[in-house]
Coordinates of C-alpha atoms in Angstrom, one line a residue:
Chain A
M11 CA -41.0 -23.3 -41.5
A12 CA -37.6 -22.1 -40.3
T13 CA -36.4 -23.1 -36.8
S14 CA -36.9 -20.5 -34.1
I15 CA -33.7 -18.6 -33.1
I16 CA -35.5 -17.6 -29.9
D17 CA -37.8 -20.0 -28.4
I18 CA -39.7 -18.9 -25.3
Q19 CA -42.1 -21.5 -23.8
K20 CA -44.6 -20.9 -21.2
V21 CA -42.5 -18.5 -19.2
S22 CA -43.8 -17.0 -16.0
H23 CA -41.9 -14.6 -13.9
S24 CA -42.4 -12.4 -10.9
Y25 CA -40.6 -9.9 -8.9
F26 CA -40.7 -9.6 -5.1
R27 CA -41.0 -6.3 -3.3
D28 CA -41.1 -6.6 0.5
D29 CA -42.2 -10.2 0.2
I30 CA -45.1 -9.2 -2.0
E31 CA -45.0 -11.2 -5.3
I32 CA -45.6 -9.1 -8.4
P33 CA -46.3 -11.3 -11.4
V34 CA -44.7 -9.7 -14.5
L35 CA -44.9 -12.5 -17.2
K36 CA -47.7 -15.2 -17.3
Q37 CA -47.3 -18.3 -19.3
L38 CA -45.8 -16.4 -22.2
T39 CA -44.8 -18.3 -25.3
L40 CA -42.9 -16.5 -28.2
N41 CA -41.0 -17.8 -31.1
I42 CA -38.8 -15.6 -33.2
E43 CA -37.4 -16.7 -36.4
P44 CA -33.8 -16.0 -37.6
A45 CA -33.2 -12.6 -39.4
S46 CA -36.5 -11.3 -38.2
F47 CA -37.2 -7.9 -36.7
V48 CA -39.6 -8.2 -33.8
A49 CA -41.0 -5.3 -31.8
L50 CA -42.3 -5.9 -28.4
L51 CA -44.7 -3.1 -27.8
G52 CA -46.4 -2.3 -24.6
P53 CA -46.9 0.1 -21.7
S54 CA -44.7 0.5 -18.8
G55 CA -45.0 -2.6 -16.5
S56 CA -46.2 -4.8 -19.3
G57 CA -43.1 -7.1 -18.9
K58 CA -41.3 -6.2 -22.1
T59 CA -37.9 -5.4 -20.5
T60 CA -38.3 -8.5 -18.4
I61 CA -38.5 -10.7 -21.4
L62 CA -35.4 -9.1 -22.7
N63 CA -33.6 -9.6 -19.4
L64 CA -34.6 -13.3 -19.5
M65 CA -33.6 -13.7 -23.1
A66 CA -30.1 -12.3 -22.2
G67 CA -29.8 -14.5 -19.1
F68 CA -29.7 -11.5 -16.7
D69 CA -32.5 -13.2 -14.9
R70 CA -33.8 -16.8 -14.9
P71 CA -37.4 -17.5 -15.5
M72 CA -39.4 -19.0 -12.5
H73 CA -41.3 -21.2 -14.9
G74 CA -40.9 -22.2 -18.5
R75 CA -37.9 -22.5 -20.8
I76 CA -36.1 -20.0 -22.9
S77 CA -33.8 -21.3 -25.7
I78 CA -31.7 -19.2 -27.9
N79 CA -30.1 -20.9 -30.9
Q80 CA -31.1 -24.3 -29.4
I81 CA -29.3 -23.4 -26.1
N82 CA -31.4 -23.5 -22.9
V83 CA -30.2 -20.2 -21.4
S84 CA -31.7 -20.9 -18.0
Q85 CA -29.4 -23.8 -17.5
L86 CA -26.1 -22.0 -18.2
S87 CA -23.9 -21.2 -15.3
E88 CA -22.8 -17.5 -14.8
R89 CA -19.5 -18.1 -16.5
Q90 CA -21.1 -20.0 -19.4
L91 CA -23.6 -17.2 -19.7
A92 CA -20.9 -14.5 -19.9
R93 CA -19.1 -16.4 -22.7
W94 CA -22.3 -17.1 -24.6
R95 CA -23.5 -13.5 -24.2
A96 CA -20.3 -12.1 -25.6
K97 CA -20.7 -14.2 -28.8
A98 CA -24.4 -14.6 -29.3
I99 CA -26.0 -11.3 -28.2
G100 CA -25.5 -7.6 -28.9
F101 CA -27.2 -5.0 -26.6
I102 CA -28.4 -1.6 -27.3
F103 CA -29.6 0.4 -24.4
Q104 CA -31.9 3.4 -24.1
F105 CA -29.0 5.5 -22.4
Y106 CA -26.3 4.3 -24.8
N107 CA -24.2 3.1 -21.8
L108 CA -20.8 4.0 -23.3
I109 CA -17.8 4.0 -21.1
P110 CA -17.1 7.8 -20.7
V111 CA -13.3 7.6 -20.3
L112 CA -13.0 5.5 -23.5
T113 CA -13.0 6.8 -27.1
A114 CA -15.6 5.7 -29.6
A115 CA -13.2 3.1 -31.0
E116 CA -12.1 2.0 -27.5
N117 CA -15.7 1.5 -26.5
V118 CA -16.4 -0.6 -29.6
E119 CA -13.2 -2.6 -29.0
L120 CA -14.3 -3.6 -25.5
P121 CA -16.1 -6.9 -26.5
L122 CA -13.2 -7.8 -28.7
L123 CA -10.8 -7.8 -25.7
L124 CA -12.5 -11.0 -24.7
T125 CA -11.3 -12.7 -27.9
S126 CA -7.9 -13.8 -29.0
L127 CA -7.8 -11.4 -31.8
S128 CA -4.5 -9.4 -32.3
R129 CA -4.5 -5.6 -31.7
A130 CA -4.4 -5.0 -35.5
Q131 CA -7.3 -7.4 -36.1
R132 CA -9.3 -5.7 -33.4
A133 CA -8.6 -2.3 -34.9
K134 CA -9.8 -3.6 -38.3
H135 CA -13.1 -4.9 -36.7
V136 CA -13.6 -1.7 -34.9
A137 CA -13.1 0.5 -38.0
T138 CA -15.6 -1.7 -40.0
A139 CA -18.2 -1.5 -37.3
L140 CA -17.9 2.2 -36.9
R141 CA -17.9 2.7 -40.6
L142 CA -21.1 0.6 -40.8
V143 CA -22.8 3.0 -38.4
G144 CA -21.5 6.0 -40.3
L145 CA -19.0 7.0 -37.6
G146 CA -15.7 6.2 -39.3
D147 CA -14.5 9.7 -38.8
R148 CA -15.4 9.9 -35.1
M149 CA -13.2 7.0 -33.8
T150 CA -11.1 9.1 -31.5
H151 CA -14.0 11.1 -30.0
Y152 CA -15.0 10.6 -26.5
P153 CA -18.7 10.0 -25.7
R154 CA -19.0 13.6 -24.3
Q155 CA -17.8 14.9 -27.7
L156 CA -20.7 13.1 -29.6
S157 CA -24.4 13.9 -29.9
G158 CA -27.0 11.5 -28.5
G159 CA -27.7 10.0 -31.9
Q160 CA -24.0 9.5 -32.5
E161 CA -23.5 7.9 -29.0
Q162 CA -26.3 5.5 -29.8
R163 CA -24.6 4.7 -33.1
V164 CA -21.4 3.9 -31.2
A165 CA -23.4 1.7 -28.9
I166 CA -24.8 -0.1 -31.9
A167 CA -21.3 -0.5 -33.4
R168 CA -20.3 -2.1 -30.1
A169 CA -23.2 -4.3 -30.2
I170 CA -22.4 -5.6 -33.7
V171 CA -18.7 -5.8 -33.6
M172 CA -18.7 -9.4 -32.4
D173 CA -21.1 -10.2 -35.1
P174 CA -23.7 -11.7 -33.0
A175 CA -26.9 -13.2 -34.6
I176 CA -29.1 -11.5 -32.2
L177 CA -29.5 -7.8 -31.3
L178 CA -31.5 -6.9 -28.2
A179 CA -32.6 -3.3 -28.2
D180 CA -34.2 -1.8 -25.1
E181 CA -36.0 1.5 -26.0
P182 CA -33.1 2.5 -28.2
T183 CA -34.7 5.8 -29.4
G184 CA -36.2 6.6 -26.0
N185 CA -33.7 9.2 -25.2
L186 CA -33.3 10.8 -28.8
D187 CA -35.1 13.5 -30.7
S188 CA -37.2 12.4 -33.5
E189 CA -34.6 13.0 -36.3
A190 CA -31.9 11.0 -34.4
A191 CA -34.5 8.3 -33.6
E192 CA -35.3 8.0 -37.3
E193 CA -31.7 7.5 -38.2
I194 CA -31.2 4.8 -35.5
M195 CA -34.4 2.9 -36.7
I196 CA -33.2 3.1 -40.3
L197 CA -29.8 1.8 -39.1
L198 CA -31.5 -1.1 -37.3
Q199 CA -33.6 -1.9 -40.3
R200 CA -30.4 -2.0 -42.5
L201 CA -28.7 -4.3 -40.0
N202 CA -31.7 -6.6 -40.2
A203 CA -32.1 -6.5 -44.0
E204 CA -28.4 -6.3 -45.0
Q205 CA -26.7 -8.2 -42.3
G206 CA -29.4 -10.7 -41.4
K207 CA -29.4 -9.8 -37.7
T208 CA -32.3 -11.0 -35.7
I209 CA -33.4 -7.8 -33.7
V210 CA -35.8 -7.7 -30.8
L211 CA -36.8 -4.2 -30.1
V212 CA -38.5 -3.3 -26.9
T213 CA -40.5 0.0 -27.1
H214 CA -43.6 1.7 -26.1
D215 CA -43.4 3.8 -29.1
L216 CA -45.7 2.6 -31.9
E217 CA -43.9 4.6 -34.6
A218 CA -40.6 2.9 -33.7
A219 CA -42.3 -0.5 -33.5
Q220 CA -43.7 -0.1 -37.0
R221 CA -40.2 -0.3 -38.4
A222 CA -40.2 -3.9 -37.4
T223 CA -41.4 -6.7 -39.5
T224 CA -43.4 -8.2 -36.6
I225 CA -45.1 -6.4 -33.7
C226 CA -45.9 -8.3 -30.5
K227 CA -48.2 -6.4 -28.1
L228 CA -47.7 -7.0 -24.5
Q229 CA -50.3 -6.3 -21.8
K230 CA -49.9 -7.3 -18.2
G231 CA -47.3 -10.0 -18.9
R232 CA -49.3 -11.7 -21.7
L233 CA -49.1 -11.3 -25.5
V234 CA -52.3 -9.9 -26.9
Chain B
M1339 CA -6.3 -1.6 -23.4
L1340 CA -7.7 -2.7 -20.1
L1341 CA -4.7 -1.2 -18.4
R1342 CA -5.4 2.1 -20.2
Y1343 CA -8.9 1.9 -18.9
V1344 CA -7.6 1.4 -15.3
I1345 CA -5.4 4.4 -15.6
R1346 CA -8.1 6.6 -17.1
N1347 CA -10.5 5.4 -14.3
L1348 CA -8.0 6.7 -11.8
A1349 CA -8.4 10.2 -13.3
R1350 CA -12.2 10.2 -13.2
H1351 CA -12.2 11.7 -9.7
P1352 CA -9.0 13.6 -9.6
L1353 CA -9.6 15.1 -6.2
R1354 CA -10.4 11.8 -4.6
A1355 CA -7.5 10.1 -6.3
T1356 CA -5.1 12.9 -5.3
L1357 CA -6.3 12.8 -1.7
T1358 CA -6.0 9.1 -1.5
I1359 CA -2.5 9.1 -3.1
L1360 CA -1.4 11.9 -0.7
A1361 CA -2.8 10.1 2.4
M1362 CA -1.1 7.0 1.3
S1363 CA 2.2 8.7 0.7
I1364 CA 2.1 10.4 4.1
I1365 CA 1.5 7.1 5.7
I1366 CA 4.2 5.5 3.8
L1367 CA 6.5 8.4 4.8
A1368 CA 5.6 7.8 8.5
F1369 CA 6.1 4.1 8.1
G1370 CA 9.6 4.7 6.4
L1371 CA 10.7 6.9 9.2
L1372 CA 9.3 4.7 12.0
R1373 CA 10.8 1.6 10.6
T1374 CA 14.2 3.4 10.1
T1375 CA 14.0 4.7 13.7
V1376 CA 13.6 1.0 14.8
A1377 CA 16.5 -0.3 12.6
S1378 CA 18.7 2.6 13.6
W1379 CA 18.1 1.7 17.3
Y1380 CA 19.5 -1.8 16.7
A1381 CA 22.0 -0.8 14.1
D1382 CA 24.3 0.6 16.8
S1383 CA 24.7 -3.0 18.2
L1384 CA 25.1 -4.6 14.7
G1385 CA 28.0 -2.4 13.6
T1386 CA 30.2 -3.0 16.5
P1387 CA 33.7 -4.5 16.0
P1388 CA 33.7 -8.3 16.6
D1389 CA 36.9 -8.3 18.7
R1390 CA 35.5 -6.5 21.7
L1391 CA 33.9 -7.9 24.8
R1392 CA 32.3 -6.1 27.7
T1393 CA 32.2 -7.1 31.3
R1394 CA 29.6 -5.7 33.7
H1395 CA 28.1 -6.7 36.9
A1396 CA 26.2 -9.9 36.6
V1397 CA 23.1 -8.4 38.2
S1398 CA 22.7 -5.2 36.3
I1399 CA 24.6 -2.5 34.4
S1400 CA 23.6 -0.2 37.2
F1401 CA 25.7 -2.1 39.7
Q1402 CA 29.5 -1.2 39.8
L1403 CA 32.5 -3.4 39.5
P1404 CA 35.8 -2.9 41.4
V1405 CA 38.4 -1.3 39.1
I1406 CA 41.0 -3.7 40.5
Y1407 CA 39.3 -6.5 38.4
Q1408 CA 41.3 -5.0 35.6
Q1409 CA 44.4 -6.9 36.3
R1410 CA 42.6 -10.2 36.8
I1411 CA 40.7 -9.8 33.6
A1412 CA 43.9 -8.9 31.8
S1413 CA 45.5 -12.1 32.9
V1414 CA 42.8 -14.3 31.3
P1415 CA 44.2 -16.1 28.4
G1416 CA 43.1 -14.6 25.0
V1417 CA 42.7 -11.0 26.5
A1418 CA 44.8 -8.7 24.4
G1419 CA 43.7 -5.4 25.8
I1420 CA 41.6 -3.9 28.5
S1421 CA 40.0 -0.6 29.4
Y1422 CA 37.2 0.6 31.5
A1423 CA 34.4 3.2 31.6
N1424 CA 31.5 4.5 33.6
W1425 CA 28.4 6.6 33.2
F1426 CA 29.1 10.1 34.4
G1427 CA 25.6 11.2 34.3
G1428 CA 25.1 14.8 35.4
R1429 CA 23.4 17.6 33.8
W1430 CA 24.5 20.4 31.4
K1431 CA 22.8 23.8 31.9
D1432 CA 19.1 23.2 32.3
G1433 CA 19.3 19.6 31.4
K1434 CA 17.3 20.0 28.2
A1435 CA 20.2 19.2 25.9
F1436 CA 20.9 15.5 26.5
F1437 CA 24.1 13.9 25.4
P1438 CA 25.9 10.8 26.8
R1439 CA 28.8 11.4 29.1
Y1440 CA 31.3 8.7 29.8
A1441 CA 34.2 8.6 32.3
V1442 CA 37.0 6.5 30.8
E1443 CA 40.5 5.4 31.3
P1444 CA 41.7 7.6 28.3
V1445 CA 44.8 5.9 27.2
S1446 CA 43.5 2.3 26.9
Y1447 CA 40.0 3.4 25.9
L1448 CA 41.2 5.3 22.9
E1449 CA 43.5 2.5 21.9
L1450 CA 40.7 0.0 22.1
H1451 CA 38.4 2.3 20.1
P1452 CA 40.3 3.3 17.1
E1453 CA 37.0 4.5 15.5
I1454 CA 37.2 7.6 17.8
Q1455 CA 39.5 9.7 15.8
L1456 CA 41.5 12.6 17.3
S1457 CA 44.3 14.7 15.9
P1458 CA 47.6 13.7 17.5
S1459 CA 47.9 17.1 19.2
Q1460 CA 44.4 17.0 20.6
R1461 CA 44.9 13.5 21.7
E1462 CA 48.0 14.4 23.5
A1463 CA 46.4 17.4 25.1
F1464 CA 43.4 15.3 26.3
L1465 CA 45.7 12.6 27.8
R1466 CA 47.9 15.2 29.6
D1467 CA 45.1 17.1 31.3
R1468 CA 43.0 15.2 33.9
R1469 CA 40.3 17.9 33.8
A1470 CA 40.1 17.6 30.1
C1471 CA 37.3 16.1 28.0
I1472 CA 36.7 15.3 24.3
V1473 CA 33.4 15.8 22.5
G1474 CA 32.1 14.5 19.2
R1475 CA 31.9 16.7 16.2
K1476 CA 28.2 16.7 15.9
L1477 CA 27.8 17.6 19.6
A1478 CA 30.3 20.4 19.3
D1479 CA 28.5 21.8 16.3
K1480 CA 25.2 21.6 17.9
L1481 CA 26.2 23.3 21.2
G1482 CA 28.6 25.7 19.6
W1483 CA 31.7 24.3 21.4
D1484 CA 35.3 24.5 20.4
V1485 CA 38.6 23.4 21.7
G1486 CA 39.5 25.3 24.8
D1487 CA 35.9 25.9 25.8
I1488 CA 34.9 25.0 29.4
V1489 CA 32.0 22.6 29.9
R1490 CA 30.2 23.0 33.2
L1491 CA 28.4 19.9 34.4
Q1492 CA 26.3 19.4 37.5
G1493 CA 27.0 16.0 38.7
S1494 CA 24.5 13.3 39.6
L1495 CA 26.2 10.0 40.0
Y1496 CA 29.3 12.0 40.9
P1497 CA 27.8 14.8 42.9
G1498 CA 29.2 18.3 42.7
D1499 CA 29.8 21.0 40.1
W1500 CA 32.4 19.9 37.5
E1501 CA 34.3 21.8 34.9
F1502 CA 36.1 20.2 32.1
T1503 CA 38.1 21.8 29.3
I1504 CA 37.4 20.6 25.8
R1505 CA 40.8 19.4 24.5
G1506 CA 39.7 17.7 21.4
I1507 CA 36.8 17.2 19.1
Y1508 CA 36.7 13.7 17.7
S1509 CA 35.2 12.3 14.5
T1510 CA 34.4 8.7 13.9
T1511 CA 35.2 6.2 11.1
S1512 CA 32.3 4.0 12.1
P1513 CA 28.8 5.0 11.1
T1514 CA 27.5 3.2 14.1
T1515 CA 29.6 5.2 16.6
D1516 CA 27.9 8.5 17.4
E1517 CA 29.7 11.8 17.4
G1518 CA 27.4 13.1 20.1
S1519 CA 29.1 12.0 23.3
L1520 CA 31.5 13.5 25.7
Y1521 CA 34.5 11.6 27.3
L1522 CA 36.4 12.6 30.4
H1523 CA 39.0 11.1 32.7
W1524 CA 37.7 8.5 35.0
V1525 CA 40.6 9.0 37.4
A1526 CA 39.7 12.7 37.9
I1527 CA 36.2 12.0 39.1
D1528 CA 37.3 9.0 41.1
E1529 CA 39.8 11.2 43.0
Q1530 CA 36.8 13.4 44.1
R1531 CA 34.9 10.3 45.1
R1532 CA 37.6 9.0 47.3
I1533 CA 37.2 12.2 49.3
E1534 CA 33.4 12.4 49.4
D1535 CA 32.1 9.0 48.9
R1536 CA 34.7 6.4 49.7
D1537 CA 32.4 3.4 49.7
R1538 CA 31.8 3.8 45.9
A1539 CA 35.3 5.0 45.0
G1540 CA 37.4 2.7 42.8
T1541 CA 34.5 1.3 40.9
V1542 CA 33.6 1.3 37.2
G1543 CA 30.6 0.6 35.1
W1544 CA 32.1 -1.9 32.7
F1545 CA 35.3 -3.2 31.2
V1546 CA 36.1 -3.2 27.6
I1547 CA 38.2 -6.1 26.4
R1548 CA 40.0 -6.7 23.2
M1549 CA 40.4 -10.3 22.3
A1550 CA 43.4 -11.7 20.4
N1551 CA 41.1 -14.0 18.6
P1552 CA 37.4 -13.1 18.2
E1553 CA 36.5 -16.7 17.5
Q1554 CA 37.3 -17.4 21.1
A1555 CA 34.7 -14.9 22.4
A1556 CA 32.7 -17.6 24.1
Q1557 CA 35.6 -19.2 25.9
I1558 CA 37.2 -15.9 27.0
S1559 CA 33.8 -14.6 28.4
E1560 CA 33.3 -17.8 30.2
A1561 CA 36.8 -17.7 31.6
I1562 CA 36.4 -14.0 32.8
D1563 CA 33.1 -14.7 34.5
R1564 CA 34.5 -17.9 36.1
T1565 CA 37.2 -15.8 37.6
F1566 CA 34.8 -13.9 39.7
T1567 CA 32.4 -16.6 40.6
N1568 CA 31.2 -16.3 44.2
S1569 CA 32.8 -13.0 44.5
M1570 CA 31.1 -9.8 46.0
A1571 CA 30.6 -8.6 42.4
E1572 CA 30.1 -11.4 40.0
T1573 CA 30.5 -10.5 36.3
R1574 CA 28.7 -11.0 33.0
T1575 CA 30.8 -10.8 29.9
E1576 CA 29.4 -10.7 26.5
T1577 CA 30.4 -9.4 23.1
E1578 CA 30.1 -5.7 22.6
Q1579 CA 27.3 -6.4 20.0
A1580 CA 25.3 -8.3 22.6
F1581 CA 25.9 -5.7 25.2
R1582 CA 24.6 -2.9 23.0
A1583 CA 21.7 -5.1 22.0
N1584 CA 20.9 -5.6 25.6
M1585 CA 21.0 -1.9 26.1
A1586 CA 18.7 -1.5 23.2
T1587 CA 16.4 -4.1 24.5
M1588 CA 16.1 -2.3 27.8
S1589 CA 14.1 0.3 25.9
G1590 CA 12.3 -2.5 24.1
A1591 CA 8.8 -1.4 25.2
V1592 CA 9.2 2.0 23.5
I1593 CA 10.7 0.4 20.3
R1594 CA 8.0 -2.2 20.3
A1595 CA 5.4 0.4 20.6
I1596 CA 7.0 2.2 17.6
E1597 CA 7.0 -1.1 15.7
I1598 CA 3.3 -1.7 16.4
M1599 CA 2.5 1.9 15.5
S1600 CA 4.3 1.4 12.2
F1601 CA 2.0 -1.5 11.3
L1602 CA -1.1 0.2 12.6
I1603 CA -0.7 3.1 10.3
L1604 CA -0.5 0.6 7.4
G1605 CA -3.9 -0.7 8.6
I1606 CA -5.2 2.9 8.3
S1607 CA -3.8 3.1 4.8
L1608 CA -5.7 0.0 4.0
L1609 CA -8.9 1.5 5.2
I1610 CA -8.3 4.6 3.2
V1611 CA -7.7 2.7 0.0
A1612 CA -10.6 0.3 0.8
N1613 CA -12.9 3.3 1.3
A1614 CA -11.9 5.0 -1.9
M1615 CA -12.4 1.8 -3.9
A1616 CA -15.8 1.1 -2.2
M1617 CA -16.9 4.6 -3.3
T1618 CA -15.5 4.0 -6.8
V1619 CA -17.2 0.6 -7.3
R1620 CA -20.5 1.8 -6.0
E1621 CA -20.4 4.7 -8.4
R1622 CA -19.6 2.4 -11.3
H1623 CA -22.2 -0.1 -10.5
H1624 CA -24.0 0.7 -13.7
E1625 CA -20.8 0.6 -15.8
Y1626 CA -19.8 -2.9 -14.3
G1627 CA -23.3 -4.0 -15.4
I1628 CA -22.6 -2.9 -18.9
L1629 CA -19.4 -4.7 -18.9
K1630 CA -21.0 -7.8 -17.8
T1631 CA -23.6 -7.6 -20.5
L1632 CA -20.6 -7.4 -23.0
G1633 CA -19.3 -10.7 -21.6
F1634 CA -16.7 -9.4 -19.1
R1635 CA -16.2 -12.1 -16.4
A1636 CA -15.0 -11.9 -12.8
S1637 CA -11.4 -12.0 -14.0
H1638 CA -11.8 -8.9 -16.2
L1639 CA -13.8 -6.9 -13.6
G1640 CA -11.1 -8.1 -11.1
F1641 CA -8.4 -6.7 -13.3
L1642 CA -10.2 -3.3 -13.4
I1643 CA -11.0 -3.1 -9.7
F1644 CA -7.8 -4.6 -8.3
G1645 CA -5.8 -2.7 -10.9
E1646 CA -7.2 0.6 -9.9
S1647 CA -6.7 -0.1 -6.3
V1648 CA -3.2 -1.3 -6.8
C1649 CA -2.3 1.8 -8.9
L1650 CA -3.8 4.1 -6.2
A1651 CA -1.8 2.4 -3.4
L1652 CA 1.3 2.1 -5.6
F1653 CA 1.4 5.8 -6.7
G1654 CA 0.9 6.7 -3.1
G1655 CA 3.7 4.4 -2.0
I1656 CA 6.1 5.6 -4.6
L1657 CA 5.4 9.2 -3.7
G1658 CA 5.8 8.3 -0.1
V1659 CA 9.3 6.7 -0.7
V1660 CA 10.3 9.7 -2.7
L1661 CA 9.3 12.0 0.2
T1662 CA 10.9 9.8 2.7
Y1663 CA 14.4 10.4 1.5
P1664 CA 14.5 14.2 2.0
A1665 CA 12.4 13.9 5.2
S1666 CA 14.7 11.3 6.6
K1667 CA 17.7 13.7 6.3
G1668 CA 15.9 16.3 8.6
F1669 CA 14.5 13.7 10.9
G1670 CA 17.8 11.8 11.1
M1671 CA 19.6 15.0 11.9
F1672 CA 17.1 15.7 14.7
L1673 CA 17.4 12.2 16.1
T1674 CA 21.2 12.0 15.9
S1675 CA 21.8 15.5 17.3
N1676 CA 19.3 15.1 20.1
F1677 CA 19.5 11.4 20.9
G1678 CA 22.9 10.7 19.5
G1679 CA 23.6 8.1 22.2
F1680 CA 20.8 6.0 20.9
F1681 CA 20.9 6.8 17.2
A1682 CA 24.5 7.0 16.0
T1683 CA 23.2 6.8 12.5
F1684 CA 19.9 7.3 10.7
E1685 CA 19.9 5.8 7.3
L1686 CA 16.9 4.4 5.4
P1687 CA 17.3 0.7 4.8
V1688 CA 18.3 0.0 1.2
Q1689 CA 15.4 -2.5 0.8
L1690 CA 12.8 0.2 1.9
P1691 CA 11.7 1.0 -1.7
V1692 CA 11.1 -2.7 -2.5
L1693 CA 9.4 -3.2 0.9
V1694 CA 7.1 -0.2 0.2
I1695 CA 6.2 -1.4 -3.3
L1696 CA 5.4 -4.9 -1.9
I1697 CA 3.3 -3.3 1.0
S1698 CA 1.5 -0.9 -1.5
V1699 CA 0.7 -3.8 -3.8
G1700 CA -0.6 -5.8 -0.8
I1701 CA -2.7 -2.8 0.5
G1702 CA -4.0 -2.3 -3.0
L1703 CA -5.1 -5.8 -3.4
L1704 CA -6.6 -6.1 0.1
G1705 CA -8.4 -2.7 -0.2
A1706 CA -10.2 -4.0 -3.3
V1707 CA -11.3 -7.3 -1.9
I1708 CA -14.7 -6.3 -0.5
P1709 CA -15.5 -3.8 -3.3
F1710 CA -14.7 -6.6 -5.8
F1711 CA -17.0 -9.1 -4.2
L1712 CA -19.8 -6.6 -3.9
C1713 CA -19.4 -6.0 -7.6
L1714 CA -19.5 -9.7 -8.3
R1715 CA -22.5 -10.3 -6.1
S1716 CA -24.5 -7.7 -7.9
R1717 CA -27.0 -8.9 -10.6
I1718 CA -26.8 -7.3 -13.9
R1719 CA -30.5 -6.4 -13.9
D1720 CA -29.9 -4.3 -10.6
E1721 CA -26.7 -2.8 -11.9
L1722 CA -28.3 -1.7 -15.2
R1723 CA -31.0 0.1 -13.1
H1724 CA -28.4 1.7 -10.9
V1725 CA -27.8 5.4 -11.3
G1726 CA -24.3 6.2 -9.9

């Protein structure tokens, strides 16, 4: 049996609203193997985005432990987290979250600015990532000049340009029409199959979840 | 590329950026003019020749000295020349046009003040006529006077109605000597005083002394003042530079108020920039969250936020300096022609652009401090949820 790339052990987490504790995750345990494509499926409020936030270190679990590639994420400082995140994780958001004043190429280049790569090397990586998502001819376009599906593909290029082992996707098709959503899911499948990326997809859409190799259903903070 | 990002961010709210830059430039313009006003006020004392002393009453310039002190001062070792002068005061027409009026002993005064330049014929005409006066070029141009015109003054220190014929229009070789004054014969007005106010006749406001060796200024000053110790009118002798500086300091409260105001308006500019940056950072909360997810650290975000703030302030500062030069010409002309006695010259300090750049950078950095820390304090989870 392969070692887990993502190891979530008995994680509990709550939010507080006006001093009222709202439990979100309850003793959740989940192991994700390298190069797998896991969909976390569940209704709103089931805790799927919270798991994603905890995996990425945006939040620290109140109880339990989360290890990514043998690293206990909860114990990293903010500075260490930032460095680790830049190398280990790629994010894909529902609303693409591209920087509107930067071109597609510049958006993709952003994570590379944190490395010691030269400008030419960065340009090469950017071109490769954009070609991989089928947007090699849209490098100089601004987000406003792209369709929703194209924007999401630029976001995916940005997520993979650092060649992270893990991609965390939060409702990546939630804001797209069915045709564009289909294209994005095919792209994610390709990244999983051809590039060996471990993908954790958070969705409430069963059709999208079915593209994954494993579906984990969440209900009120527990896996069911 | 981050710098490109900063510059493009500036253009995201063109109206806000333009208004902030304009506000900053107007403040820098006002700052430049106020600082130049203060510098000009003191420049008059800094540019004076080093070989001249002034002797006045030890108590105050408003007390008079007997003119007969002249011979005793002249006999002090090291004194190479002496003249005397007094305020004439008075009023011209309705009194709205103010210009300094001095009663002087013309021969020695012009000799000791070579920076007052007159043509030989005008000089001769002025010296020959006791009811003559000379006026500066700027004053003549402003009031439309020419040689031969009659200037009618209503006396205050020397009561009565006075008429003086303009016999010369002087220019000056010194940027710190103004061309906005009027000089007349002390003897002419003293003659009148001997008739109407005998007690105050034969007195002068101050003596001007030329030293043979400027390095002996302290010894000569002390020797002069020692000469009149325990007399009815003790003296105080100082270099002309110190004398003028003291005169400037007498109006120190006004100048200090201007100085304080010049720094206060910088405080306003700081608030303007800080407010613009606070709005900007609040709107880009979500975007900063995205950058944090990509691994951007405090230093990168600091570069973006402080960079934008410094650019805003710097563009405003540069525009302000550019505007200050033409504005200072008009403002300087106004000051020198209306307050020539106080502002002989009005020139922007050469270091102003550098000073403004430093101040702008400082304002930019300070203005971004709070927005930056607010950004750092925010959690990614909350920032991603934020809709700007």
